[in-house]
Coordinates of C-alpha atoms in Angstrom, one line a residue:
Chain A
M1 CA -48.1 -135.0 6.1
A2 CA -51.9 -135.5 5.8
K3 CA -52.3 -131.8 5.5
E4 CA -49.6 -131.9 2.8
R5 CA -51.1 -134.3 0.9
K6 CA -54.5 -133.0 0.8
E7 CA -52.8 -129.6 -0.3
K8 CA -51.1 -131.4 -3.1
I9 CA -54.3 -133.0 -4.2
A10 CA -56.0 -129.5 -4.1
S11 CA -53.5 -128.0 -6.3
L12 CA -53.8 -131.1 -9.0
E13 CA -57.7 -130.6 -8.7
A14 CA -57.4 -127.0 -9.3
F15 CA -54.9 -127.3 -12.1
Q16 CA -57.2 -129.9 -13.7
E17 CA -60.0 -127.7 -13.5
K18 CA -58.2 -124.7 -15.4
I19 CA -57.2 -127.4 -18.1
D20 CA -60.8 -128.6 -18.1
R21 CA -62.3 -124.6 -18.6
D22 CA -59.6 -124.7 -21.7
E23 CA -58.0 -121.9 -19.9
K24 CA -54.2 -122.0 -21.3
I25 CA -51.1 -122.4 -18.8
E26 CA -48.6 -120.0 -19.2
P27 CA -44.8 -120.5 -17.8
K28 CA -45.0 -118.8 -14.3
D29 CA -48.2 -120.7 -13.6
S30 CA -48.1 -123.4 -11.1
M31 CA -48.5 -126.8 -12.6
P32 CA -47.6 -130.5 -11.6
E33 CA -43.8 -131.5 -12.3
A34 CA -45.0 -134.4 -14.4
Y35 CA -47.0 -131.9 -16.8
R36 CA -44.1 -130.1 -16.9
K37 CA -41.5 -133.1 -17.5
T38 CA -43.8 -134.2 -20.2
L39 CA -44.2 -131.1 -22.0
I40 CA -40.2 -130.1 -21.9
R41 CA -39.7 -134.0 -23.1
Q42 CA -42.2 -133.3 -25.8
I43 CA -41.1 -130.0 -27.1
G44 CA -37.6 -130.8 -26.7
Q45 CA -38.0 -134.0 -29.0
H46 CA -39.8 -131.8 -31.3
A47 CA -37.3 -129.4 -31.8
H48 CA -34.7 -131.7 -32.1
S49 CA -36.4 -133.6 -35.0
E50 CA -36.7 -130.1 -37.1
V51 CA -33.1 -129.6 -36.2
V52 CA -32.3 -133.5 -37.3
G53 CA -34.7 -133.2 -39.9
M54 CA -32.5 -130.6 -41.7
L55 CA -30.0 -133.6 -42.6
P56 CA -31.9 -135.9 -44.6
E57 CA -33.5 -132.9 -46.6
G58 CA -30.3 -130.8 -46.8
N59 CA -28.5 -133.4 -48.4
W60 CA -30.7 -132.6 -51.8
I61 CA -30.0 -129.0 -52.0
T62 CA -27.2 -129.0 -54.1
R63 CA -28.3 -131.7 -56.4
A64 CA -32.0 -130.3 -56.7
P65 CA -32.9 -130.6 -60.4
T66 CA -34.3 -127.0 -61.3
L67 CA -33.8 -123.9 -59.8
R68 CA -37.0 -123.5 -58.6
R69 CA -36.8 -127.0 -56.4
K70 CA -33.2 -125.7 -55.1
L71 CA -35.4 -122.4 -53.8
S72 CA -37.7 -123.9 -52.4
L73 CA -36.1 -126.9 -50.6
L74 CA -33.6 -124.0 -49.3
A75 CA -36.7 -122.1 -47.9
K76 CA -37.9 -125.1 -46.6
V77 CA -35.2 -126.4 -44.3
Q78 CA -34.7 -122.9 -43.3
D79 CA -38.1 -122.8 -42.0
E80 CA -37.3 -126.1 -40.3
A81 CA -34.2 -124.3 -38.4
G82 CA -36.8 -121.7 -37.7
H83 CA -39.1 -124.0 -36.0
G84 CA -36.5 -125.8 -34.0
L85 CA -35.3 -122.2 -32.7
Y86 CA -38.8 -121.3 -31.5
L87 CA -39.6 -124.9 -29.9
Y88 CA -36.1 -124.4 -28.2
C89 CA -37.4 -121.1 -26.7
A90 CA -41.0 -122.9 -25.9
A91 CA -39.0 -125.7 -23.7
E92 CA -36.8 -123.0 -22.3
T93 CA -40.1 -121.4 -20.6
L94 CA -40.2 -124.7 -18.6
G95 CA -37.0 -124.2 -16.9
K96 CA -35.0 -126.2 -19.0
S97 CA -32.2 -124.3 -21.1
R98 CA -31.3 -125.3 -24.8
M99 CA -27.7 -126.0 -24.0
E100 CA -28.5 -129.0 -21.9
M101 CA -31.3 -130.3 -24.4
N102 CA -28.3 -129.8 -27.2
Q103 CA -26.1 -131.8 -25.2
E104 CA -29.0 -134.5 -24.7
L105 CA -29.1 -134.8 -28.2
L106 CA -25.6 -134.7 -28.9
S107 CA -25.1 -137.8 -26.4
G108 CA -28.1 -139.5 -27.6
K109 CA -30.0 -139.3 -24.5
A110 CA -32.9 -136.9 -25.9
K111 CA -34.9 -138.7 -28.7
Y112 CA -36.1 -137.3 -32.0
S113 CA -38.3 -138.5 -34.7
S114 CA -37.4 -141.7 -36.0
I115 CA -38.1 -141.0 -39.5
F116 CA -35.2 -139.0 -40.0
N117 CA -33.1 -141.9 -39.7
Y118 CA -33.9 -143.3 -42.7
P119 CA -32.1 -142.5 -45.8
T120 CA -32.8 -139.9 -49.0
P121 CA -30.9 -141.6 -51.7
T122 CA -33.1 -140.4 -54.5
W123 CA -34.8 -136.6 -55.4
A124 CA -38.2 -138.5 -54.9
D125 CA -37.3 -139.1 -51.1
I126 CA -37.4 -135.2 -50.7
G127 CA -41.1 -135.6 -52.3
A128 CA -42.1 -138.2 -50.3
I129 CA -40.6 -136.5 -47.0
G130 CA -42.8 -133.8 -48.0
W131 CA -45.5 -135.3 -48.6
L132 CA -45.8 -138.0 -46.1
V133 CA -43.7 -137.0 -43.5
D134 CA -44.7 -133.4 -43.3
G135 CA -48.3 -134.7 -43.8
A136 CA -48.3 -137.1 -40.7
A137 CA -46.5 -134.3 -38.6
I138 CA -49.2 -131.9 -39.4
M139 CA -51.9 -134.4 -38.5
N140 CA -50.0 -134.9 -35.3
Q141 CA -49.5 -130.8 -34.9
I142 CA -53.0 -129.5 -35.8
P143 CA -54.5 -130.5 -32.5
L144 CA -51.2 -128.9 -30.5
C145 CA -52.6 -125.5 -31.7
R146 CA -55.0 -126.3 -29.0
C147 CA -52.2 -127.6 -26.4
S148 CA -53.1 -126.6 -23.0
Y149 CA -49.2 -125.0 -22.7
G150 CA -49.8 -121.4 -24.2
P151 CA -46.1 -121.1 -25.5
Y152 CA -46.4 -124.2 -27.2
A153 CA -49.8 -123.8 -28.6
R154 CA -48.9 -120.5 -30.0
A155 CA -45.5 -122.0 -31.6
M156 CA -47.4 -124.6 -33.0
I157 CA -49.8 -122.2 -35.2
R158 CA -46.9 -120.7 -37.0
I159 CA -45.3 -123.9 -37.5
C160 CA -48.6 -125.6 -38.7
K161 CA -49.1 -123.0 -41.5
E162 CA -45.4 -123.5 -42.7
E163 CA -45.8 -127.2 -42.7
S164 CA -49.1 -127.4 -44.5
F165 CA -47.2 -125.6 -47.0
H166 CA -44.4 -127.9 -47.0
Q167 CA -46.6 -130.7 -47.7
R168 CA -48.5 -129.2 -50.6
Q169 CA -44.8 -128.6 -52.0
G170 CA -43.5 -132.3 -51.3
Y171 CA -47.1 -133.8 -52.8
E172 CA -46.6 -131.5 -55.8
I173 CA -43.0 -133.0 -56.5
M174 CA -44.6 -136.2 -56.3
L175 CA -47.5 -135.4 -58.8
T176 CA -44.9 -134.0 -61.0
L177 CA -42.8 -137.2 -60.7
A178 CA -45.8 -139.5 -61.2
R179 CA -46.7 -137.3 -64.5
G180 CA -43.3 -137.8 -65.8
T181 CA -40.9 -140.3 -67.6
K182 CA -41.1 -144.0 -66.8
A183 CA -38.0 -143.5 -64.6
Q184 CA -39.4 -140.8 -62.6
K185 CA -42.5 -142.4 -62.1
E186 CA -40.3 -145.6 -60.6
M187 CA -38.5 -143.1 -58.6
A188 CA -41.6 -141.7 -57.0
Q189 CA -43.1 -145.0 -56.2
R190 CA -39.7 -146.8 -55.0
A191 CA -39.4 -143.5 -52.5
L192 CA -43.2 -144.1 -51.5
N193 CA -42.3 -147.6 -50.9
R194 CA -39.5 -146.5 -48.5
W195 CA -41.2 -143.9 -46.6
W196 CA -45.0 -145.5 -46.3
W197 CA -44.4 -147.8 -43.1
P198 CA -41.9 -145.2 -41.7
S199 CA -44.4 -142.5 -41.9
V200 CA -47.3 -144.6 -40.5
M201 CA -44.9 -145.3 -37.4
M202 CA -44.6 -141.8 -36.9
F203 CA -47.6 -141.8 -34.9
G204 CA -45.9 -143.8 -32.0
P205 CA -47.1 -147.2 -30.6
S206 CA -50.4 -148.3 -30.8
D207 CA -52.7 -146.9 -28.1
A208 CA -52.2 -150.2 -26.0
D209 CA -48.5 -149.8 -25.8
S210 CA -48.2 -145.8 -25.3
P211 CA -47.8 -145.1 -21.4
N212 CA -47.8 -141.4 -21.9
T213 CA -50.8 -141.2 -23.8
E214 CA -53.5 -141.0 -20.9
N215 CA -52.0 -138.1 -19.2
S216 CA -51.4 -136.1 -22.0
V217 CA -54.9 -136.6 -23.3
K218 CA -56.4 -135.8 -19.5
W219 CA -53.8 -132.5 -19.5
K220 CA -55.1 -131.6 -23.2
I221 CA -51.7 -132.0 -24.3
K222 CA -52.4 -134.4 -26.6
R223 CA -56.3 -134.3 -28.0
Y224 CA -56.0 -137.6 -30.0
T225 CA -54.4 -140.9 -29.3
N226 CA -51.7 -142.2 -31.9
D227 CA -54.0 -144.5 -33.3
E228 CA -56.5 -142.0 -33.8
L229 CA -54.2 -139.8 -35.5
R230 CA -52.7 -142.9 -37.3
Q231 CA -55.9 -143.4 -38.8
K232 CA -56.7 -140.0 -40.0
F233 CA -53.3 -139.8 -41.8
V234 CA -54.1 -143.2 -43.6
D235 CA -57.5 -142.1 -44.8
A236 CA -55.7 -138.7 -46.0
I237 CA -53.2 -140.3 -47.9
V238 CA -54.6 -143.2 -49.5
P239 CA -56.7 -141.1 -51.9
Q240 CA -54.1 -138.7 -52.5
A241 CA -51.7 -141.7 -53.8
E242 CA -54.5 -142.9 -56.1
K243 CA -55.0 -139.6 -57.8
I244 CA -51.3 -139.4 -59.0
G245 CA -51.0 -143.3 -59.7
L246 CA -49.2 -144.3 -56.9
T247 CA -49.6 -147.5 -55.1
V248 CA -49.3 -147.6 -51.3
P249 CA -47.2 -150.5 -50.4
D250 CA -49.8 -152.5 -48.4
K251 CA -51.3 -155.4 -49.5
D252 CA -54.0 -155.5 -46.7
L253 CA -55.3 -152.2 -47.2
K254 CA -58.8 -151.9 -48.2
W255 CA -62.0 -149.9 -47.2
D256 CA -63.7 -150.7 -44.0
K257 CA -66.9 -149.3 -43.4
K258 CA -66.6 -149.9 -39.7
R259 CA -64.0 -147.7 -39.2
N260 CA -64.3 -144.2 -37.9
N261 CA -67.7 -145.4 -35.7
G262 CA -69.1 -146.5 -38.7
Q263 CA -68.3 -143.5 -41.2
G264 CA -65.7 -145.6 -42.7
G265 CA -62.2 -145.8 -43.0
Y266 CA -59.0 -147.5 -44.4
A267 CA -57.9 -150.8 -42.8
Y268 CA -54.1 -151.4 -42.8
G269 CA -51.9 -153.9 -42.5
E270 CA -49.7 -155.0 -39.4
I271 CA -47.0 -152.4 -38.5
N272 CA -43.7 -153.8 -38.1
W273 CA -43.0 -152.7 -34.5
D274 CA -39.8 -154.6 -34.3
E275 CA -38.8 -152.3 -36.6
F276 CA -40.2 -149.1 -34.7
W277 CA -38.5 -150.0 -31.7
R278 CA -35.0 -151.0 -33.2
V279 CA -35.0 -147.4 -34.9
V280 CA -36.0 -145.9 -31.7
R281 CA -33.3 -147.6 -30.0
G282 CA -30.8 -146.3 -32.3
D283 CA -30.3 -149.3 -34.5
G284 CA -32.1 -147.9 -37.8
P285 CA -30.3 -147.2 -41.1
M286 CA -28.7 -143.6 -40.7
N287 CA -29.0 -143.1 -36.6
N288 CA -25.3 -142.9 -36.4
E289 CA -24.9 -140.9 -39.3
R290 CA -27.5 -138.1 -38.4
I291 CA -25.8 -137.7 -34.4
S292 CA -22.2 -137.9 -35.7
A293 CA -23.1 -134.9 -38.3
K294 CA -24.4 -133.0 -35.6
Q295 CA -21.7 -134.0 -33.4
K296 CA -19.0 -132.8 -36.0
A297 CA -20.9 -129.5 -36.5
W298 CA -21.1 -128.8 -33.0
N299 CA -17.5 -129.7 -32.4
E300 CA -16.0 -128.1 -35.5
G301 CA -18.0 -124.8 -34.6
S302 CA -16.7 -124.9 -31.1
W303 CA -14.1 -122.2 -31.9
V304 CA -16.9 -120.0 -33.2
R305 CA -18.9 -119.8 -30.4
A306 CA -16.0 -119.4 -27.9
A307 CA -15.2 -116.4 -30.2
A308 CA -18.6 -115.2 -30.1
H309 CA -18.4 -115.3 -26.4
A310 CA -15.1 -113.7 -25.9
H311 CA -16.1 -110.8 -28.3
A312 CA -19.4 -110.7 -26.5
L313 CA -17.5 -110.2 -23.4
K314 CA -15.0 -107.9 -24.5
K315 CA -17.7 -105.3 -25.8
Q316 CA -19.5 -105.7 -22.6
T317 CA -16.5 -104.7 -20.7
A318 CA -15.5 -101.9 -22.7
L319 CA -19.2 -100.7 -22.8
Q320 CA -18.9 -100.9 -18.5
A321 CA -15.7 -98.8 -18.5
A322 CA -17.6 -96.1 -20.8
E323 CA -20.2 -95.5 -18.5
Chain B
M1 CA -31.7 -104.6 -79.3
K2 CA -28.6 -104.9 -81.6
S3 CA -26.8 -108.1 -81.9
N4 CA -23.5 -106.9 -80.4
M5 CA -25.4 -104.9 -77.6
A6 CA -27.4 -108.2 -76.7
D7 CA -24.0 -110.5 -77.0
M8 CA -22.8 -108.0 -74.1
V9 CA -26.0 -107.9 -71.9
F10 CA -26.1 -112.0 -72.2
E11 CA -22.2 -112.1 -70.9
G12 CA -22.5 -109.5 -68.4
L13 CA -25.6 -111.3 -67.0
L14 CA -24.1 -114.3 -67.2
R15 CA -21.0 -113.5 -65.1
I16 CA -23.2 -111.9 -62.0
A17 CA -25.5 -114.8 -62.1
D18 CA -22.7 -117.4 -62.2
D19 CA -20.9 -115.8 -59.2
N20 CA -24.3 -115.8 -57.4
L21 CA -25.2 -119.3 -58.2
I22 CA -21.9 -120.8 -57.3
L23 CA -21.4 -118.9 -54.0
G24 CA -25.2 -119.4 -53.5
H25 CA -24.4 -123.4 -53.9
R26 CA -21.2 -123.2 -51.5
T27 CA -23.2 -121.4 -48.9
S28 CA -26.0 -124.1 -48.8
E29 CA -23.5 -126.9 -48.5
W30 CA -23.6 -125.3 -44.8
C31 CA -27.0 -126.4 -44.1
G32 CA -27.4 -128.6 -41.3
H33 CA -23.4 -128.1 -40.3
A34 CA -23.3 -124.8 -39.0
P35 CA -21.5 -123.6 -35.6
T36 CA -25.0 -122.6 -34.4
L37 CA -28.8 -123.1 -34.8
E38 CA -28.8 -119.3 -36.1
E39 CA -26.2 -119.7 -38.4
D40 CA -28.1 -123.2 -39.7
L41 CA -30.7 -120.6 -40.3
A42 CA -29.0 -117.8 -41.7
L43 CA -26.6 -119.4 -44.3
P44 CA -29.4 -121.5 -46.3
N45 CA -31.4 -117.9 -46.2
I46 CA -28.6 -116.3 -47.6
A47 CA -28.0 -119.0 -50.2
L48 CA -31.5 -118.8 -50.9
D49 CA -31.3 -115.3 -51.8
L50 CA -27.9 -115.8 -53.9
I51 CA -29.6 -118.5 -56.2
G52 CA -32.8 -116.3 -56.2
H53 CA -30.4 -113.5 -57.8
A54 CA -29.0 -116.4 -60.3
Q55 CA -32.7 -117.2 -61.4
T56 CA -33.5 -113.9 -62.1
L57 CA -30.5 -112.9 -63.8
Y58 CA -30.4 -115.9 -65.9
C59 CA -34.1 -115.4 -66.7
L60 CA -33.5 -112.2 -68.1
A61 CA -30.5 -113.2 -70.4
C62 CA -32.8 -115.9 -71.8
E63 CA -34.9 -113.3 -72.7
I64 CA -31.6 -112.0 -74.6
N65 CA -30.5 -114.9 -76.1
S66 CA -32.8 -117.3 -77.7
R67 CA -30.4 -120.1 -78.0
Y68 CA -31.7 -120.8 -74.1
K69 CA -35.2 -122.1 -73.5
N70 CA -35.0 -121.2 -69.9
E71 CA -32.9 -120.4 -66.5
D72 CA -32.3 -124.0 -66.0
Q73 CA -30.4 -124.8 -69.1
L74 CA -28.1 -122.0 -68.2
A75 CA -27.7 -123.0 -64.7
F76 CA -27.1 -126.6 -65.1
L77 CA -26.2 -128.1 -68.6
R78 CA -23.5 -125.6 -69.6
L79 CA -19.9 -127.3 -70.1
E80 CA -17.6 -126.3 -67.5
H81 CA -15.7 -123.5 -69.5
E82 CA -19.1 -121.9 -70.4
Y83 CA -19.6 -120.9 -66.6
K84 CA -18.0 -117.2 -66.2
N85 CA -17.7 -117.1 -62.5
L86 CA -14.7 -115.7 -60.4
L87 CA -12.4 -118.4 -58.9
L88 CA -13.5 -117.0 -55.4
V89 CA -16.6 -118.4 -55.2
E90 CA -16.2 -121.6 -56.4
Q91 CA -13.4 -122.3 -53.9
E92 CA -14.1 -125.1 -51.3
N93 CA -15.8 -123.6 -48.2
G94 CA -13.2 -124.2 -45.7
D95 CA -13.9 -123.4 -42.4
F96 CA -16.6 -121.2 -40.9
G97 CA -14.2 -118.0 -40.8
N98 CA -13.4 -118.7 -44.1
T99 CA -16.7 -118.8 -45.4
V100 CA -17.8 -115.5 -43.8
L101 CA -14.9 -113.9 -45.0
R102 CA -15.5 -114.8 -48.7
L103 CA -19.1 -113.7 -48.1
F104 CA -17.9 -110.7 -46.9
Y105 CA -15.5 -109.8 -49.7
F106 CA -18.0 -110.5 -52.1
S107 CA -21.3 -109.4 -50.5
T108 CA -19.5 -105.9 -49.9
F109 CA -18.4 -106.0 -53.8
M110 CA -22.1 -106.6 -54.7
K111 CA -23.2 -104.2 -52.6
Y112 CA -21.6 -101.2 -54.1
F113 CA -21.8 -103.0 -57.7
W114 CA -25.7 -102.7 -57.3
E115 CA -25.7 -99.5 -55.9
R116 CA -24.1 -98.1 -59.2
V117 CA -26.6 -100.1 -61.3
K118 CA -29.3 -98.7 -59.7
I119 CA -27.6 -95.2 -60.6
K120 CA -27.0 -96.1 -64.0
C121 CA -27.6 -98.8 -66.5
C122 CA -29.0 -99.1 -70.1
F123 CA -30.8 -101.9 -69.4
K124 CA -33.8 -101.3 -67.6
K125 CA -35.1 -104.8 -66.2
L126 CA -31.7 -105.3 -64.6
K127 CA -31.7 -101.5 -63.3
E128 CA -35.1 -102.3 -61.7
F129 CA -33.4 -105.7 -60.0
S130 CA -30.7 -103.9 -58.7
E131 CA -32.7 -102.5 -56.0
K132 CA -33.9 -105.2 -54.6
A133 CA -30.6 -107.0 -55.1
F134 CA -28.8 -103.9 -53.3
L135 CA -30.8 -104.3 -50.4
E136 CA -30.2 -108.1 -50.1
T137 CA -26.8 -107.7 -50.6
S138 CA -25.9 -105.1 -48.2
Y139 CA -27.6 -107.3 -45.5
H140 CA -25.4 -110.3 -46.4
S141 CA -22.5 -107.8 -46.4
K142 CA -23.5 -106.7 -42.9
Y143 CA -24.5 -110.2 -41.5
A144 CA -20.7 -111.2 -42.8
S145 CA -18.8 -108.4 -41.4
Q146 CA -20.2 -108.9 -38.1
W147 CA -18.7 -112.3 -38.2
V148 CA -15.5 -111.0 -39.2
V149 CA -15.4 -108.7 -36.5
T150 CA -16.6 -111.3 -33.7
L151 CA -14.2 -113.8 -34.8
G152 CA -11.0 -111.6 -35.6
D153 CA -11.4 -110.0 -31.9
G154 CA -12.6 -113.0 -30.1
T155 CA -9.7 -115.3 -29.1
D156 CA -6.2 -115.9 -30.2
E157 CA -7.4 -118.9 -31.7
S158 CA -10.2 -117.4 -33.8
N159 CA -8.0 -114.5 -34.8
L160 CA -5.5 -116.8 -36.0
K161 CA -7.8 -118.8 -37.9
M162 CA -9.4 -115.6 -39.5
S163 CA -5.9 -114.6 -40.4
N164 CA -5.3 -117.8 -41.9
A165 CA -8.6 -117.2 -44.1
I166 CA -7.2 -113.8 -45.2
A167 CA -4.1 -115.5 -46.6
N168 CA -6.1 -118.3 -48.1
L169 CA -8.4 -116.2 -50.1
E170 CA -5.8 -113.3 -51.0
P171 CA -5.0 -114.7 -54.2
F172 CA -8.5 -114.7 -55.4
L173 CA -8.9 -111.1 -54.6
G174 CA -7.4 -109.4 -57.8
E175 CA -9.8 -111.0 -60.5
L176 CA -12.5 -109.3 -58.9
F177 CA -11.3 -105.9 -59.5
N178 CA -9.7 -106.9 -62.9
N179 CA -11.4 -105.0 -65.8
D180 CA -10.7 -106.2 -69.2
D181 CA -12.0 -105.3 -72.4
F182 CA -15.5 -106.9 -71.6
T183 CA -15.8 -104.9 -68.4
E184 CA -14.4 -101.9 -70.3
M185 CA -17.1 -102.2 -73.0
C186 CA -20.0 -102.7 -70.4
S187 CA -18.9 -99.5 -68.6
Q188 CA -18.5 -97.3 -72.1
N189 CA -22.1 -98.5 -72.9
D190 CA -23.4 -97.6 -69.6
F191 CA -24.3 -101.3 -68.9
L192 CA -22.3 -102.4 -65.9
P193 CA -20.2 -100.6 -63.6
E194 CA -16.0 -101.4 -64.2
P195 CA -15.1 -103.7 -61.1
T196 CA -12.1 -101.0 -60.6
S197 CA -14.5 -98.3 -59.8
I198 CA -15.6 -100.3 -57.2
F199 CA -12.2 -100.6 -55.3
D200 CA -12.3 -97.8 -53.1
S201 CA -15.4 -97.9 -51.6
W202 CA -14.9 -101.6 -50.9
K203 CA -11.3 -101.2 -49.9
N204 CA -12.3 -98.6 -47.0
E205 CA -15.0 -100.9 -45.8
V206 CA -13.4 -103.9 -45.6
K207 CA -10.3 -102.3 -44.1
A208 CA -12.4 -100.6 -41.5
I209 CA -14.1 -103.8 -40.5
L210 CA -10.9 -106.2 -40.7
Q211 CA -9.3 -103.4 -38.5
K212 CA -12.0 -103.6 -36.0
G213 CA -11.4 -107.5 -35.8
N214 CA -7.7 -106.9 -35.5
L215 CA -6.8 -108.2 -38.8
D216 CA -4.7 -107.0 -41.6
F217 CA -5.7 -105.8 -45.1
P218 CA -4.4 -108.3 -47.8
D219 CA -2.3 -107.5 -50.8
I220 CA -4.5 -107.2 -53.5
I221 CA -2.7 -108.1 -56.7
L222 CA -3.7 -110.0 -59.6
K223 CA -2.8 -113.6 -58.8
K224 CA -5.2 -116.3 -59.8
R225 CA -7.7 -115.5 -62.7
G226 CA -9.4 -117.3 -65.6
G227 CA -13.0 -117.9 -64.3
R228 CA -14.5 -115.0 -66.3
K229 CA -12.7 -117.1 -69.4
G230 CA -14.4 -120.1 -68.2
E231 CA -10.7 -121.4 -66.7
H232 CA -11.7 -122.8 -63.3
S233 CA -10.1 -124.8 -60.4
E234 CA -10.2 -128.3 -60.1
A235 CA -12.9 -128.4 -57.3
F236 CA -15.2 -126.8 -59.9
G237 CA -15.5 -129.9 -61.6
Y238 CA -16.5 -131.6 -58.4
L239 CA -18.9 -129.0 -57.7
L240 CA -20.6 -129.2 -61.2
S241 CA -21.0 -132.9 -60.7
D242 CA -23.1 -132.0 -57.7
L243 CA -25.2 -129.3 -59.4
Q244 CA -25.8 -131.0 -62.5
Y245 CA -26.2 -134.6 -61.3
M246 CA -30.0 -134.8 -62.0
Q247 CA -30.2 -133.1 -65.3
R248 CA -27.3 -135.2 -66.6
A249 CA -28.8 -138.3 -65.2
Y250 CA -32.5 -137.7 -66.2
P251 CA -32.1 -135.7 -69.3
N252 CA -35.2 -134.0 -70.9
S253 CA -37.3 -134.5 -67.9
S254 CA -40.0 -132.1 -66.2
W255 CA -39.3 -131.6 -62.2

């Protein structure tokens, strides 16, 4: 037993040394089970978020106000389906099938970003999602381009490029609305009011309540803590809002020169963690609708997938017979 | 351009643009609800092409007719009877099989349509555009044909669903190939090919694909029509209320 334990410790140490040398971990390399599990959970959740995220935005494709906006939105949701596809592939390299991950999404076992459990009642919500939600996603994801797990890091490079384009698009929608008629400006402000706090919550629980952070930082899956990223986000967005004449809905927001190690940053009000956990646990405004929509699509498509499977088998049999 | 020529070009562009816009709209309704993630990617991608074609064509139409100041005015601010799309493209999607079968019918038609425009068209800008449109519609036709074969051949259930889709869409196919005074004028002026001139190529290809999927080729006789004259189905009003919502609710705004 002692020998086995020693070997395990030695292998963990070797793994950590490899990480410390900034070498990438590739699918066939040995890795601690906890590292594998953490990554499967994280990449899976990320993939699910891309796929579920298509719903609130897809909601506005048929009603987009101009052809140009309609085309951009279509291109954007298509990008998201693409992100979902290659993230599922990245997770599959760790030994979990896409089918299994999909079942966990549909059964409610797997989580996705809670932000997509909020509704998009107006066109301005499409702007707010691009600007804030994709903005927050980028804060989270840019460090992931240097993540220790090779396939995830490589997938993130492309995803970040596209997300950054989406964010600029979203901000441009908000800018146009803010410079528009009174009704448009009000629509933009109301959307900012709706999306601000959920976006701030996107970085997850504060560091003190984030059990997964320590290992993830040690393994270079995560490079910054939730609160560090949240601070970067607030610091980036507040001046952008000011520039287009919109008001961030936080009465406690003020410049604090002590933040960011004395370089200064915005102090923000208290986050409603009760709401955060309520939505995570399934009681958000749209949790049921999102999962029901995915379940409905999956169930109604079962005959299509069965036919594709049967057709592929027939083709294979015919091919074998010909050989 | 002389005014009667300009009227002809405007109307011709409008017909094709409306077909593309409306089918693009229907196709985009699938976003997030498709049977697989790959299809969730493919269908918005195709919708993007179709609506992109409509956008280009509306822009060309605006250059011809100064009554319309931009492509959005044409796409969003006409009344129901002013849309000239085929009844086929405005029908509700139905199931995935019905959706891909309609896409197959339409994109195969458009593939041969653009192929002819590429060879002969008096309107230079459209002739130039047809290069790109031909390539894209060829891809749509190929994509849809693969699904038609897969679903036709797959299981008893999928074969039955595809047979139902064939029956469901059959009444709308006649209009696709219906020549009228306008199409004859377009053809005589070397502007657009006559729909009947496309029929044989279309029929050969569609028949071969349906056969591969163990499906019967439908009877093509003129049954339901009216789209080209602006007489639409009940479902079309709902589509327009969706499409036009923002422009109607917030008039004279920039987006």
